[in-house]
Structure formats: C-alpha cells, structure tokens
Amino acid sequence: MMGIRPPLATAALTALVFLACARRVPEPAPPAPAEPPSRPLTIDAVYPEEDQRLTTRDTTFLFGNVSDANAVLWVNSAAVPVHANGAFLGWVVPWREPGDTTALFEVMAATDRDTAYLLRRVGLPTPPLEIPDDRLVLDTLSVAPRGVVWALAGEALDVSVRATAGAAVWIEWPAGERFALAATTPGDRPSAGDPRLTRETGSTPRQLGGALYRGAVPARAPLGRGAVEPPRLPVPRGPLADTAAKTMDTLPRATLWAAWEADTVRLRLPLDLWILDPARLPVVMTLDPPSPQGTDGIVYGRPTSNGTYVWFFHDRQRLAVSGRMGDRLRVQLAPDLHAWIDLREQVPLPDGTPPPRAKVGTVRILPGAGAVEVRVALSERVPYRVREDGRRLELALYSAFAETDWLFYGATDDFLRSAEWRQEPGGLFVLSLDVREEPWGYRVRSADEGLVLTIRRPPRIDRGHPLRGRRIALDPGHPPAGATGPTRLYEGDVNLGIAVRLKALLEQRGAEVMMTRSTAEPVPLYDRPLIAESADAEMVISIHNNALADGVNPFENHGTSVFYFHPHSLGLARALQEHLLRTLGLRDLGIGRANLALARPTWMPAALTEGAFMMIPEQEAALGTPEFRERYAEGVLRGIEEFLRRTAAND
C-alpha cells in the first residue's frame, strides 16, 4: 500500500499546533509566575539516515528521540508513542515521491508550548514488476541465470523467468531445438530465488502476479563458447571481464520465448556461458585475502551458491573448478560432490595444472594430557571435512586414496576407544574416531607430512565449584559496526559494560577470564576467535544485543536468543538461553545454529548471545542501566555454570 504525502507540511503543522493547544483547559487561569526559558523542542531521527537506501519498499521502522518526553508525535500521520526518556519507534509506510525511487518520513512533534518538524528522505530499492493477468508480460530482470556462467558439457541449467500466468514459455537454440519451461506452484519456488518474486508488507509476503516458469536446459556448445577455448581464471572486473562483455553479442545465443493468446515476445538469453571440458578442469589455489575484518586464513565452501558454510579450506589448497555463477566458483570435491567458494578468494594456476590427488599413508595417534593428536600422512594437501556425531568424529578427505598399511594408536589411552578408516568411491577417504566422552572441541592444521587433527578432551570439572580453574574468553561484540538505539546508545559500549561485570562475577567464582577487548578501540572480527584460541580458552562467549533488518516488524520480532554453530556448542547455547530468559524476562526467540564468526570456533564450545534489542525504546533504556546489565551478566554466569555441571554429570 502506497502512502500519500500531504500537499503542504505547513498545513499539517498548523493542524498539529491546533491539536496540541486543544489539550489545554479552556477556563481562564490566574497568572502564573514566569518560568525560566526552556530549550526548543527537537527531533533526532537515528534510523534510517538521510539518503540511506532501504532494502524494502513497504512498511518499515523509523526510530529516534525527541527532546521532551511529554511531546505527542506522528510519523507520516500515524501516532507513535514516546517513551519516558524521549525515545520513539514507529512502524509505518514511507511516502513515495514521484519517480518511485525515493521516499519520505515526515515526523512531527508537539507539546503545549512548542512544535517540531523533521523530513527524512531515503532511497528505495528498484520497484518490482507487477505482472497483469490480461496481457502478455515477460519480466526481463527476473531471468536466471544471467551474466557469466561456467558449466560442464551437457549439465542441466536451471533457467527461470516470470511471465503472465497461463503463457507458454520456452528456450530455443540457434539451430531450432526447443526446451519448454513449466509454471511452478508456490511450493516449488526456489528458496534462494529472485527477490522480486515477493515483497514485504509488514511480515506477510504479497504476490506480484504472473507465474514463475522453470526448466532444465542442457549446457551445450550452440549456447556457449565451447570447450575448445577453455576459460582462463577470472577476476570479477578488469580486462577479461570487459572483453567478455564486448564479445557476448557476437556469439550464437539462445532465445527465450513467451506466448499468450495471439501475442508473443522474445528475449536473447542474457547469459555468457562457457562450456568446461570435464577432462581438463581449471585449477585454482585458495587464498583468504586481507580485509578490514581481518583474516582467519580460511576459505569457506557452500553446498549451493548462496548456502551456509560447510567446508573450511585452508590457504594454498588446490581445487578443480567445475563451474561458475557470477562471482562464485564451483569446485569439485568428488565426482558427485561440489562446493561453492568466493571468486575473490582464489588464485588461478597455470593451464594444465592437475587437480589434487593424494595418497594417504600411515595414521599415527599421539595421546596427550589435554588432547589426542591424529597425524595423517598425505602426499599433498587435499580438501577435508570434520563431522561430529556425539562421541564420534569423522575426518573425510576428498581426492584421497588409501595406501594406509599402518594405523598406530600410540601409548595406551582410554579416551580414544577405536579408530578405523575406509575408502569410498570417488576418492573419498574417511577416518572414524570413537571417544569415551563427547569431545570438548577439535582443530585441524596442515603439516609438512600431511594433516593433523587434534581432539580436545573435556576438562575435569569440580561439580561443587564448576567455574574453579576454568579459562573463559569473553568477547564484547563490536566495534567495528554494531547497532545504535533510539537515544544513540551504542551497542559496543553496552556489550563492554556487560562483559566487564560478567568478568568480575566469573573471577569471584574461581575462573580465569580473558577478554578480546577491554577498551572502546575496535578489534577486527576475525582476530577475536583467534585471540580466544591463542589463549587456550575452554569456551568463548560473545556478548551482543540485537537489531532488525528493514521491513521486519520490531513489535513482533524482539526478544532473547543465543546462537551456536558446531554440535559441541549446542549444550552451552541451551543453558545460556534458559538462564538469560529467567534473568531478563524478555520474549523467547529460541536458540539457533548461525553462520557467525564467534559461533564457529571448533577448539572450544562457543556461543553468541543476543540479550535484548537496541532499537526497542524500553529495552534500550533498560540496557543503559547498571541493574539490567547486572541481570544480563548473571544470566550468562548461571548458564555457564549449568553447562559445566551437566558436563560433569556426564563423566
């Protein structure tokens, strides 16, 4: 629904002044003694900022503060409550200006003595195309895939487009061969599909008309450049990309057709397709480039182009490239297993470089006081993955072939119960390790002789004093980045205050505590888990407070949550959530597995807490008080103690 802006802000202000004056008692009053002059009424809109581009076009939030908490306030003609400290949070429809590329928030406030006015102009995302039912329309921007794509010869491309419901849609090769696209039902829509398929009005998606058509189209030479000229590896921008763009229109192209009743429309498929020869795949070497967030030397692999992280590749790992989609490369781990990596996190190797293929030699197990070290001899580095399943760890090595005559257990140790390996088809070598207790954590590093997996033993916990002797890392989240509340209370300052109080409580109970930061100076994101691991911490807790994305209703989506990533951290996340809910008394948003840097450490249980929401006026006000920060710290303290007690009970 589009809001309509009043023709003149002056008229609205006049009405507002009238409403404010109407609150006065009409009977004459005796003269009052002169009062000292008060400061003028002001409005401070914190979010969104002037000329910021929103990510939604419909209902969203605006928050800030007014200088007088007794003021009445409107945002785009909707009344918005003012909190006792002057903070406000509005959930409103922005008014759109002509051209539909910018929108306005008109904020008006009034007291018995004064009025204030603020106009905030913001950018809007590209408007979606709404497809009518009574004529043929093809949404050219919805065509996928588009741009630079690499595929294996004969591979099925998932081609999709939005068009008028009931139309016939197909792809036609230059030689005349046709492949039909079928209309999908809403349940068939891809979860990572075109964002223009729906738009958010509040939290309920609204359909934009038409239908989504999808079909499997084989990648073959009439559409692409062919395997005779294998692509050289790639930079997202630069001479190669410029040359490719110039030559796209000179290549044989497929045509996308749509027909409805007596009307037809066609479009040259906006696809710069290269066909890869499966026998001579390009090879790259992973390299995690420096960034303002720091670097952890890890390149992340995803099961789909936009999926979450599953594989963690070390720097200088060779990988065979089996496809590309825009700025993501697909690499082959096994004949039927592929991962997607960022194009910018790789270095092309010379043509003819062979893909990785390792021989797996002797496996040696070396028990130690705090961990068990598993050394796997490899002829070269290959991709790997570690999977946790209760008291079993599995190390999978890809493109690896067993020449493993020896598996040495080393000195007698009852922590490691058994170890066995197996060779599976496709070059998958799996080493299974069963242990007496659930591992506390693990880490993997490359060594000259191969790969080293270190499995961490659970610490010995005193059930009566579970924190005694424990080494705990606290991470006060941000800066850089971080949320700001309606009165401009900064999340980084709040997080540090909570962590300082939590540190004192933990130390009172015998814990050794280190912090990733103890001042307001920024600490790069990826340095924080490395700081915890280098200190050999036994767990890391990252303290945060939450915010929401544009278009998400803050009055329906606030509360307390805790996030983890690896299975050995699940128990910690549950205990923290349970006790934070008791001490903070906010809505339960539950725990979640989340792809967050401070939830991903493997060497120790790790969790990230989101206690309250900075943007909710009442919660921001509470976060500014010592009492609420104390309760936050107590909730984390009790959660850690509960997790340690449960661990001790399972010994």
XYZ file of C-alpha atoms in Angstrom, residues 20-648:
629
model
C -1.638 20.407 20.910
C -3.471 23.534 22.036
C -6.720 21.614 22.313
C -5.226 19.755 25.234
C -5.286 22.918 27.401
C -8.109 23.575 29.855
C -10.358 26.280 28.337
C -11.210 28.074 31.622
C -9.123 31.200 32.344
C -6.374 30.619 34.885
C -4.689 33.079 37.225
C -1.374 34.428 36.006
C 1.480 32.054 36.796
C 4.912 33.202 37.832
C 7.337 33.483 34.973
C 9.205 30.244 34.252
C 12.789 30.095 33.035
C 13.002 29.685 29.245
C 13.154 26.035 28.131
C 15.163 24.689 25.224
C 13.248 24.333 21.938
C 11.610 21.026 21.060
C 13.819 18.976 18.724
C 13.544 15.659 16.859
C 16.535 13.379 16.330
C 15.831 10.628 13.779
C 18.544 7.996 14.271
C 17.469 5.421 11.676
C 17.190 5.449 8.729
C 19.761 8.117 7.997
C 19.294 10.841 5.395
C 19.594 9.500 1.818
C 20.181 5.955 3.048
C 18.864 3.284 0.671
C 16.357 0.967 2.293
C 16.119 -2.724 1.430
C 12.316 -2.747 1.479
C 9.687 -0.664 -0.284
C 6.807 -1.034 2.131
C 6.152 -0.886 5.843
C 9.343 -0.425 7.853
C 10.608 1.223 11.013
C 11.971 4.626 11.904
C 13.345 5.370 15.365
C 14.924 8.240 17.240
C 14.162 10.602 20.094
C 12.561 13.928 20.954
C 13.974 16.390 23.455
C 10.777 16.429 25.553
C 9.289 13.086 26.612
C 5.887 14.778 27.110
C 5.574 15.507 23.401
C 2.997 13.873 21.171
C 4.481 12.554 17.933
C 3.374 11.485 14.467
C 5.318 9.764 11.676
C 3.618 10.015 8.267
C 0.353 10.896 10.016
C 0.487 7.798 12.268
C 0.624 8.406 16.028
C 3.800 6.965 17.574
C 4.250 6.579 21.366
C 7.090 8.434 23.071
C 8.992 6.574 25.794
C 9.747 8.146 29.184
C 13.281 9.029 28.023
C 12.069 10.618 24.782
C 12.778 7.600 22.558
C 10.314 6.526 19.872
C 9.947 3.651 17.407
C 7.497 3.872 14.521
C 6.315 1.067 12.214
C 4.997 2.996 9.218
C 4.644 3.118 5.439
C 7.101 5.590 3.848
C 5.548 8.110 1.473
C 6.908 7.744 -2.053
C 7.951 10.693 -4.160
C 7.282 10.943 -7.906
C 9.586 8.611 -9.773
C 9.206 5.920 -7.108
C 12.935 5.902 -6.274
C 12.868 7.896 -3.037
C 10.558 8.010 -0.048
C 9.833 10.363 2.832
C 9.312 10.097 6.556
C 7.580 13.193 7.893
C 7.994 13.436 11.653
C 6.020 15.993 13.681
C 6.053 16.547 17.426
C 4.242 18.971 19.720
C 4.000 19.965 23.345
C 1.760 22.560 24.947
C 4.420 25.156 24.174
C 6.287 24.124 21.071
C 6.260 22.119 17.866
C 8.971 20.498 15.790
C 9.139 19.129 12.272
C 11.627 16.832 10.505
C 11.619 15.479 6.972
C 13.777 12.410 6.305
C 14.397 11.412 2.678
C 15.567 7.853 1.898
C 16.266 5.799 -1.206
C 14.121 2.849 -2.281
C 15.163 -0.395 -3.994
C 14.235 -0.914 -7.634
C 10.465 -1.382 -7.820
C 9.352 -4.923 -8.659
C 7.441 -5.569 -11.838
C 3.804 -6.402 -11.160
C 2.527 -8.651 -13.941
C -1.115 -8.218 -15.019
C -3.394 -11.126 -15.899
C -4.898 -9.611 -19.053
C -1.863 -9.166 -21.318
C 1.495 -10.798 -22.030
C 4.395 -9.504 -19.937
C 7.861 -11.025 -19.576
C 9.908 -9.784 -16.593
C 13.329 -9.436 -18.223
C 15.060 -8.666 -14.905
C 13.874 -11.958 -13.426
C 15.701 -14.158 -15.951
C 18.107 -16.520 -14.178
C 20.852 -17.459 -14.563
C 22.364 -14.418 -16.228
C 25.822 -12.974 -16.767
C 28.944 -15.131 -16.674
C 28.246 -18.846 -16.118
C 30.575 -21.820 -16.497
C 29.097 -25.298 -16.768
C 30.154 -28.825 -17.632
C 29.223 -30.076 -21.087
C 25.653 -31.398 -21.015
C 24.992 -30.132 -17.482
C 21.377 -29.076 -16.834
C 20.986 -25.354 -16.248
C 18.015 -24.344 -14.088
C 16.547 -21.491 -16.181
C 13.702 -19.433 -14.735
C 11.694 -16.322 -15.587
C 8.493 -14.593 -14.506
C 5.761 -14.049 -17.066
C 1.991 -13.795 -17.417
C 0.160 -16.727 -15.866
C -1.069 -19.203 -18.490
C 1.591 -18.310 -21.050
C 3.713 -20.808 -22.973
C 7.417 -20.199 -22.253
C 10.394 -21.929 -23.880
C 14.092 -21.688 -24.742
C 15.116 -22.035 -28.401
C 18.636 -22.885 -29.580
C 20.050 -21.142 -32.654
C 19.618 -24.446 -34.553
C 15.898 -24.526 -33.642
C 15.832 -27.062 -30.771
C 13.313 -26.061 -28.086
C 13.087 -26.695 -24.311
C 9.842 -25.810 -22.537
C 9.725 -24.064 -19.156
C 6.892 -25.062 -16.819
C 4.910 -22.832 -14.480
C 5.638 -23.719 -10.848
C 3.342 -23.694 -7.867
C 4.299 -21.500 -4.867
C 5.645 -24.585 -3.080
C 8.002 -25.244 -5.999
C 9.623 -21.833 -5.818
C 13.361 -21.981 -5.059
C 14.155 -20.718 -1.556
C 17.086 -18.686 -2.850
C 15.209 -17.368 -5.867
C 14.640 -13.951 -7.353
C 13.944 -11.396 -4.611
C 11.459 -9.706 -6.919
C 9.055 -12.652 -6.601
C 7.537 -11.174 -3.443
C 7.792 -8.004 -1.467
C 7.305 -7.500 2.227
C 4.309 -5.654 3.595
C 4.954 -5.950 7.290
C 5.919 -9.561 7.738
C 3.457 -11.011 5.184
C 4.733 -11.512 1.590
C 2.465 -10.279 -1.195
C 2.466 -11.953 -4.623
C 3.299 -9.756 -7.607
C 1.129 -11.521 -10.147
C 2.104 -13.753 -13.029
C 3.853 -17.082 -12.637
C 7.397 -18.336 -12.255
C 8.479 -20.586 -15.130
C 11.378 -23.011 -14.700
C 13.032 -25.647 -16.812
C 16.179 -27.761 -17.183
C 18.160 -26.673 -20.236
C 21.312 -28.619 -21.172
C 24.532 -26.604 -21.423
C 25.933 -27.206 -24.878
C 28.123 -25.530 -27.465
C 25.385 -23.805 -29.527
C 24.715 -21.629 -26.491
C 28.235 -21.350 -25.114
C 31.771 -20.774 -26.317
C 32.657 -24.454 -26.343
C 35.426 -26.445 -24.722
C 37.897 -25.650 -27.495
C 38.739 -22.355 -25.745
C 38.782 -23.138 -22.006
C 38.261 -20.036 -19.877
C 41.192 -18.550 -18.078
C 40.626 -17.710 -14.478
C 39.000 -14.806 -13.615
C 38.766 -11.573 -11.933
C 35.356 -10.067 -11.140
C 36.319 -6.893 -13.024
C 39.139 -5.986 -15.366
C 40.306 -6.639 -18.925
C 38.997 -10.207 -19.090
C 35.540 -9.221 -17.901
C 35.486 -6.231 -20.265
C 36.476 -8.408 -23.235
C 33.834 -10.989 -22.370
C 31.163 -8.294 -22.217
C 32.156 -6.955 -25.646
C 32.030 -10.377 -27.294
C 28.725 -11.545 -25.784
C 26.606 -10.093 -28.585
C 28.704 -11.722 -31.312
C 28.149 -15.278 -30.059
C 25.385 -17.685 -31.025
C 22.700 -17.032 -28.432
C 19.685 -18.912 -27.183
C 16.341 -17.116 -27.308
C 13.731 -17.015 -24.563
C 10.164 -17.025 -25.926
C 6.776 -16.412 -24.306
C 3.366 -16.700 -25.995
C -0.089 -15.874 -24.653
C -3.243 -15.936 -26.794
C -2.251 -14.181 -30.053
C 0.748 -12.340 -28.602
C 4.414 -13.396 -28.457
C 7.550 -11.843 -27.028
C 11.177 -12.957 -27.259
C 14.422 -12.121 -25.495
C 18.007 -13.116 -26.179
C 19.094 -15.077 -23.118
C 21.398 -12.705 -21.146
C 23.895 -15.485 -20.493
C 27.650 -15.507 -21.161
C 28.100 -19.273 -20.972
C 31.418 -21.148 -21.112
C 31.458 -24.928 -21.545
C 34.090 -26.736 -19.449
C 35.809 -29.930 -20.524
C 35.447 -32.401 -17.590
C 38.798 -33.936 -18.540
C 40.680 -30.604 -18.255
C 39.148 -28.572 -15.468
C 40.802 -25.268 -14.494
C 42.590 -25.398 -11.130
C 42.833 -22.647 -8.535
C 44.628 -22.197 -5.229
C 42.699 -20.813 -2.256
C 43.881 -17.580 -0.653
C 41.987 -15.679 2.048
C 42.711 -12.016 1.196
C 43.216 -9.400 3.950
C 40.168 -7.269 4.734
C 39.096 -4.623 7.278
C 37.605 -7.507 9.283
C 40.985 -9.230 9.428
C 41.691 -12.698 8.075
C 41.488 -16.175 9.553
C 43.247 -17.936 6.676
C 40.105 -19.911 5.847
C 38.162 -20.017 2.578
C 34.568 -21.073 3.124
C 32.779 -23.609 0.942
C 29.000 -23.779 0.488
C 26.780 -26.592 -0.840
C 24.919 -24.067 -3.032
C 25.932 -20.704 -4.433
C 24.133 -18.862 -1.614
C 24.169 -21.570 1.064
C 25.751 -21.602 4.502
C 29.315 -22.677 5.227
C 30.008 -26.424 5.298
C 33.647 -26.732 4.215
C 36.599 -24.790 5.597
C 39.547 -24.736 3.196
C 42.982 -23.643 4.384
C 45.021 -21.172 2.353
C 47.069 -22.627 -0.526
C 44.671 -25.508 -1.178
C 44.396 -26.582 -4.828
C 40.853 -27.098 -6.117
C 39.469 -28.127 -9.506
C 36.862 -25.691 -10.857
C 33.702 -27.316 -12.222
C 31.521 -24.237 -12.683
C 30.915 -20.574 -12.077
C 27.899 -18.429 -11.319
C 28.729 -14.714 -11.278
C 31.264 -14.081 -8.510
C 31.129 -17.650 -7.120
C 33.184 -20.610 -8.298
C 32.054 -24.212 -8.043
C 34.845 -26.633 -7.148
C 34.794 -30.403 -7.438
C 35.473 -32.426 -4.288
C 34.305 -35.795 -5.649
C 32.597 -36.866 -8.901
C 29.155 -36.054 -7.498
C 30.104 -33.557 -4.770
C 30.775 -29.867 -5.337
C 31.300 -26.784 -3.179
C 30.945 -23.080 -3.962
C 33.646 -20.568 -3.000
C 34.094 -16.826 -3.434
C 35.788 -15.897 -6.712
C 37.965 -13.348 -4.884
C 39.398 -15.980 -2.528
C 41.422 -17.876 -5.107
C 44.455 -17.550 -7.349
C 44.408 -19.107 -10.846
C 47.092 -21.708 -11.517
C 48.718 -22.246 -14.941
C 46.833 -24.135 -17.619
C 47.450 -27.851 -17.342
C 47.867 -27.842 -13.533
C 46.488 -31.199 -12.374
C 43.660 -31.329 -9.815
C 44.569 -32.516 -6.296
C 45.004 -36.242 -5.803
C 46.655 -37.508 -2.625
C 47.930 -40.807 -1.331
C 47.015 -41.460 2.297
C 49.800 -43.124 4.227
C 50.308 -44.018 7.880
C 47.907 -42.723 10.548
C 49.531 -42.071 13.937
C 47.574 -41.303 17.135
C 49.508 -39.483 19.881
C 47.642 -39.161 23.216
C 48.462 -36.118 25.347
C 47.403 -34.610 28.652
C 44.716 -32.314 27.260
C 44.153 -33.665 23.764
C 44.727 -36.517 21.350
C 46.643 -35.759 18.180
C 45.873 -37.676 14.988
C 48.523 -37.349 12.263
C 47.581 -38.441 8.735
C 50.373 -38.763 6.197
C 49.408 -37.229 2.819
C 51.359 -36.867 -0.387
C 49.742 -33.446 -0.948
C 47.081 -31.202 0.528
C 43.502 -32.118 -0.261
C 40.122 -30.711 0.867
C 38.672 -32.180 4.047
C 35.654 -32.023 6.321
C 35.214 -32.952 10.003
C 31.795 -34.216 11.120
C 30.711 -34.544 14.744
C 28.218 -37.186 15.847
C 28.099 -37.425 19.628
C 31.169 -39.425 20.664
C 32.346 -39.992 17.093
C 34.397 -37.722 14.853
C 34.785 -38.438 11.150
C 37.559 -36.898 9.085
C 36.685 -37.020 5.367
C 39.498 -36.448 2.868
C 38.482 -35.726 -0.746
C 40.531 -36.809 -3.774
C 42.422 -39.078 -1.402
C 43.292 -42.737 -1.946
C 44.384 -45.160 0.735
C 47.880 -46.567 0.887
C 47.417 -46.914 4.629
C 49.248 -50.002 5.779
C 49.715 -48.763 9.352
C 47.441 -47.187 11.948
C 49.324 -46.663 15.229
C 47.401 -45.920 18.446
C 50.487 -44.864 20.362
C 50.559 -45.053 24.174
C 47.618 -46.675 25.951
C 44.824 -44.141 26.482
C 41.190 -44.786 27.418
C 39.859 -41.542 25.853
C 40.162 -42.845 22.290
C 38.225 -46.098 22.077
C 38.794 -47.006 18.450
C 39.923 -45.697 15.077
C 39.206 -47.116 11.655
C 39.443 -45.978 8.066
C 37.591 -46.827 4.883
C 37.958 -45.997 1.208
C 34.747 -44.967 -0.554
C 34.101 -44.467 -4.285
C 35.080 -41.199 -5.879
C 38.308 -40.750 -3.935
C 36.717 -40.285 -0.507
C 38.887 -41.462 2.408
C 37.101 -41.475 5.806
C 38.819 -41.847 9.176
C 36.355 -42.584 12.039
C 37.379 -41.902 15.650
C 35.259 -43.068 18.602
C 35.966 -41.491 22.003
C 34.818 -42.207 25.567
C 33.336 -38.727 26.143
C 31.947 -36.135 23.754
C 34.927 -34.083 22.535
C 35.292 -30.588 24.002
C 36.465 -29.369 20.610
C 38.940 -30.013 17.817
C 41.152 -28.256 15.314
C 42.820 -29.130 12.031
C 46.112 -27.857 10.657
C 48.323 -28.694 7.744
C 51.811 -30.000 8.413
C 54.749 -30.876 6.176
C 53.894 -34.557 6.367
C 50.157 -34.146 5.880
C 47.250 -33.196 8.103
C 46.913 -33.066 11.902
C 43.559 -33.406 13.680
C 43.708 -32.580 17.395
C 40.762 -33.716 19.537
C 40.355 -31.841 22.821
C 39.451 -33.719 25.989
C 36.721 -32.318 28.264
C 38.242 -30.523 31.280
C 37.932 -32.074 34.727
C 35.134 -30.096 36.393
C 34.503 -29.714 40.145
C 30.741 -30.265 40.431
C 30.519 -28.218 43.627
C 32.540 -25.332 42.134
C 32.199 -25.745 38.371
C 33.949 -22.466 37.480
C 37.016 -23.095 39.603
C 40.077 -23.250 37.354
C 38.152 -22.750 34.121
C 39.685 -20.487 31.442
C 36.919 -18.460 29.738
C 37.147 -15.935 26.903
C 34.614 -13.095 26.800
C 34.060 -11.173 23.594
C 32.259 -7.816 23.938
C 30.799 -7.581 20.436
C 31.751 -4.556 18.286
C 33.291 -2.184 17.281
C 33.613 -2.084 14.354
C 29.935 -1.908 13.354
C 27.182 -2.571 15.900
C 23.672 -1.218 16.459
C 22.643 2.195 17.803
C 19.442 2.719 19.773
C 16.827 5.490 19.544
C 18.707 7.731 22.037
C 22.018 6.903 20.308
C 23.128 4.412 22.939
C 25.822 2.379 21.147
C 25.763 -1.409 21.335
C 29.543 -1.734 21.618
C 29.532 0.315 24.837
C 26.681 -1.739 26.282
C 28.356 -5.046 25.396
C 31.609 -3.964 27.036
C 29.800 -2.909 30.232
C 28.064 -6.301 30.464
C 31.295 -8.196 29.771
C 33.238 -6.253 32.428
C 30.607 -7.100 35.042
C 30.482 -10.740 33.897
C 34.264 -10.982 34.142
C 34.127 -9.896 37.779
C 31.395 -12.433 38.604
C 33.301 -15.279 36.921
C 36.551 -14.405 38.681
C 34.771 -14.325 42.046
C 33.927 -17.990 41.442
C 37.447 -19.011 40.565
C 37.505 -18.709 36.766
C 40.381 -17.290 34.777
C 38.921 -14.757 32.334
C 40.425 -13.073 29.306
C 38.643 -10.527 27.082
C 39.046 -9.958 23.373
C 38.834 -6.231 24.073
C 38.739 -4.127 27.253
C 38.547 -0.639 25.710
C 36.411 1.125 23.108
C 39.085 0.575 20.435
C 37.921 -1.609 17.504
C 39.152 -5.194 17.246
C 38.846 -6.862 13.803
C 36.158 -9.527 13.706
C 38.381 -12.462 12.741
C 41.013 -11.531 15.327
C 38.554 -12.211 18.148
C 38.227 -16.023 17.871
C 41.978 -16.233 17.228
C 42.620 -14.314 20.466
C 40.470 -16.815 22.372
C 42.145 -19.827 20.793
C 45.680 -18.497 21.259
C 44.894 -18.113 24.973
C 43.776 -21.776 25.003
C 40.374 -20.729 26.397
C 37.980 -23.537 27.307
C 34.966 -21.653 25.976
C 34.191 -18.327 24.335
C 31.042 -16.244 24.883
C 30.343 -13.298 22.583
C 28.059 -10.666 24.161
C 25.697 -8.831 21.809
C 22.374 -7.015 21.637
C 20.191 -7.236 18.601
C 18.764 -5.193 15.725
C 16.490 -5.970 12.783
C 16.651 -5.607 9.030
C 14.423 -3.153 7.142
C 10.855 -4.349 6.742
C 10.814 -6.683 9.772
C 8.191 -5.707 12.337
C 10.096 -4.912 15.571
C 6.964 -5.238 17.709
C 6.557 -8.894 16.666
C 10.207 -9.973 16.405
C 12.067 -8.941 19.544
C 13.328 -10.934 22.498
C 16.312 -13.007 23.654
C 18.249 -15.531 21.569
C 21.540 -17.459 21.608
C 23.443 -18.792 18.582
C 25.921 -21.635 18.068
C 27.409 -23.398 15.025
C 29.055 -26.735 15.891
C 27.331 -29.619 17.714
C 29.714 -29.472 20.693
C 28.407 -25.943 21.424
C 24.700 -26.812 21.440
C 24.566 -27.615 25.178
C 26.199 -24.290 26.040
C 23.712 -22.368 23.877
C 20.749 -24.110 25.515
C 21.974 -23.405 29.056
C 22.671 -19.727 28.263
C 19.233 -19.210 26.703
C 17.477 -20.895 29.640
C 19.074 -18.626 32.238
C 19.000 -15.391 30.203
C 15.240 -15.819 29.841
C 14.949 -16.133 33.624
C 17.063 -13.086 34.458
C 15.987 -10.733 31.636
C 12.310 -11.717 31.422
C 12.039 -10.996 27.681
C 10.339 -12.973 24.916
C 11.927 -16.299 23.971
C 13.248 -16.174 20.393
C 14.977 -19.521 20.931
C 18.441 -20.761 20.084
C 19.701 -21.076 16.538
C 22.534 -22.518 14.511
C 24.000 -19.476 12.806
C 26.914 -18.822 10.494
C 28.640 -16.270 12.747
C 32.391 -15.819 13.185
C 32.235 -16.001 17.007
C 29.997 -19.095 16.903
C 32.287 -21.004 14.509
C 35.379 -21.783 16.641
C 35.995 -25.542 16.788
C 38.592 -25.695 19.578
C 36.091 -24.935 22.346
C 32.331 -24.545 22.940
C 31.342 -21.139 21.544
C 28.097 -19.190 21.707
C 26.886 -15.709 20.829
C 24.172 -14.114 22.972
C 21.649 -11.518 21.778
C 20.090 -10.463 25.084
C 17.839 -7.561 24.094
C 17.079 -5.254 21.160
C 18.824 -1.903 20.911
C 16.059 -0.441 18.742
C 13.170 -1.140 21.158
C 12.874 2.016 23.348
C 12.060 0.141 26.561
C 14.895 -2.344 26.037
C 17.407 0.326 25.048
C 16.516 2.256 28.218
C 16.986 -0.896 30.312
C 20.353 -1.653 28.671
C 21.529 1.768 29.780
C 21.044 0.893 33.469
C 23.511 -0.948 35.756
C 20.648 -3.094 37.068
C 19.762 -4.607 33.674
C 23.404 -5.151 32.729
C 23.874 -6.954 36.039
C 20.935 -9.234 35.243
C 22.365 -9.915 31.778
C 25.742 -10.826 33.300
C 24.081 -13.037 35.937
C 22.112 -14.894 33.255
C 25.291 -15.705 31.309
C 27.092 -16.676 34.530
C 24.347 -19.107 35.552
C 24.162 -20.524 32.028
C 27.894 -21.280 32.017
C 27.662 -22.905 35.454
C 24.688 -25.015 34.336
C 26.513 -26.177 31.211
C 29.599 -27.160 33.238
C 27.516 -29.035 35.820
C 25.739 -31.003 33.091
C 29.084 -31.814 31.507
C 30.480 -33.025 34.851
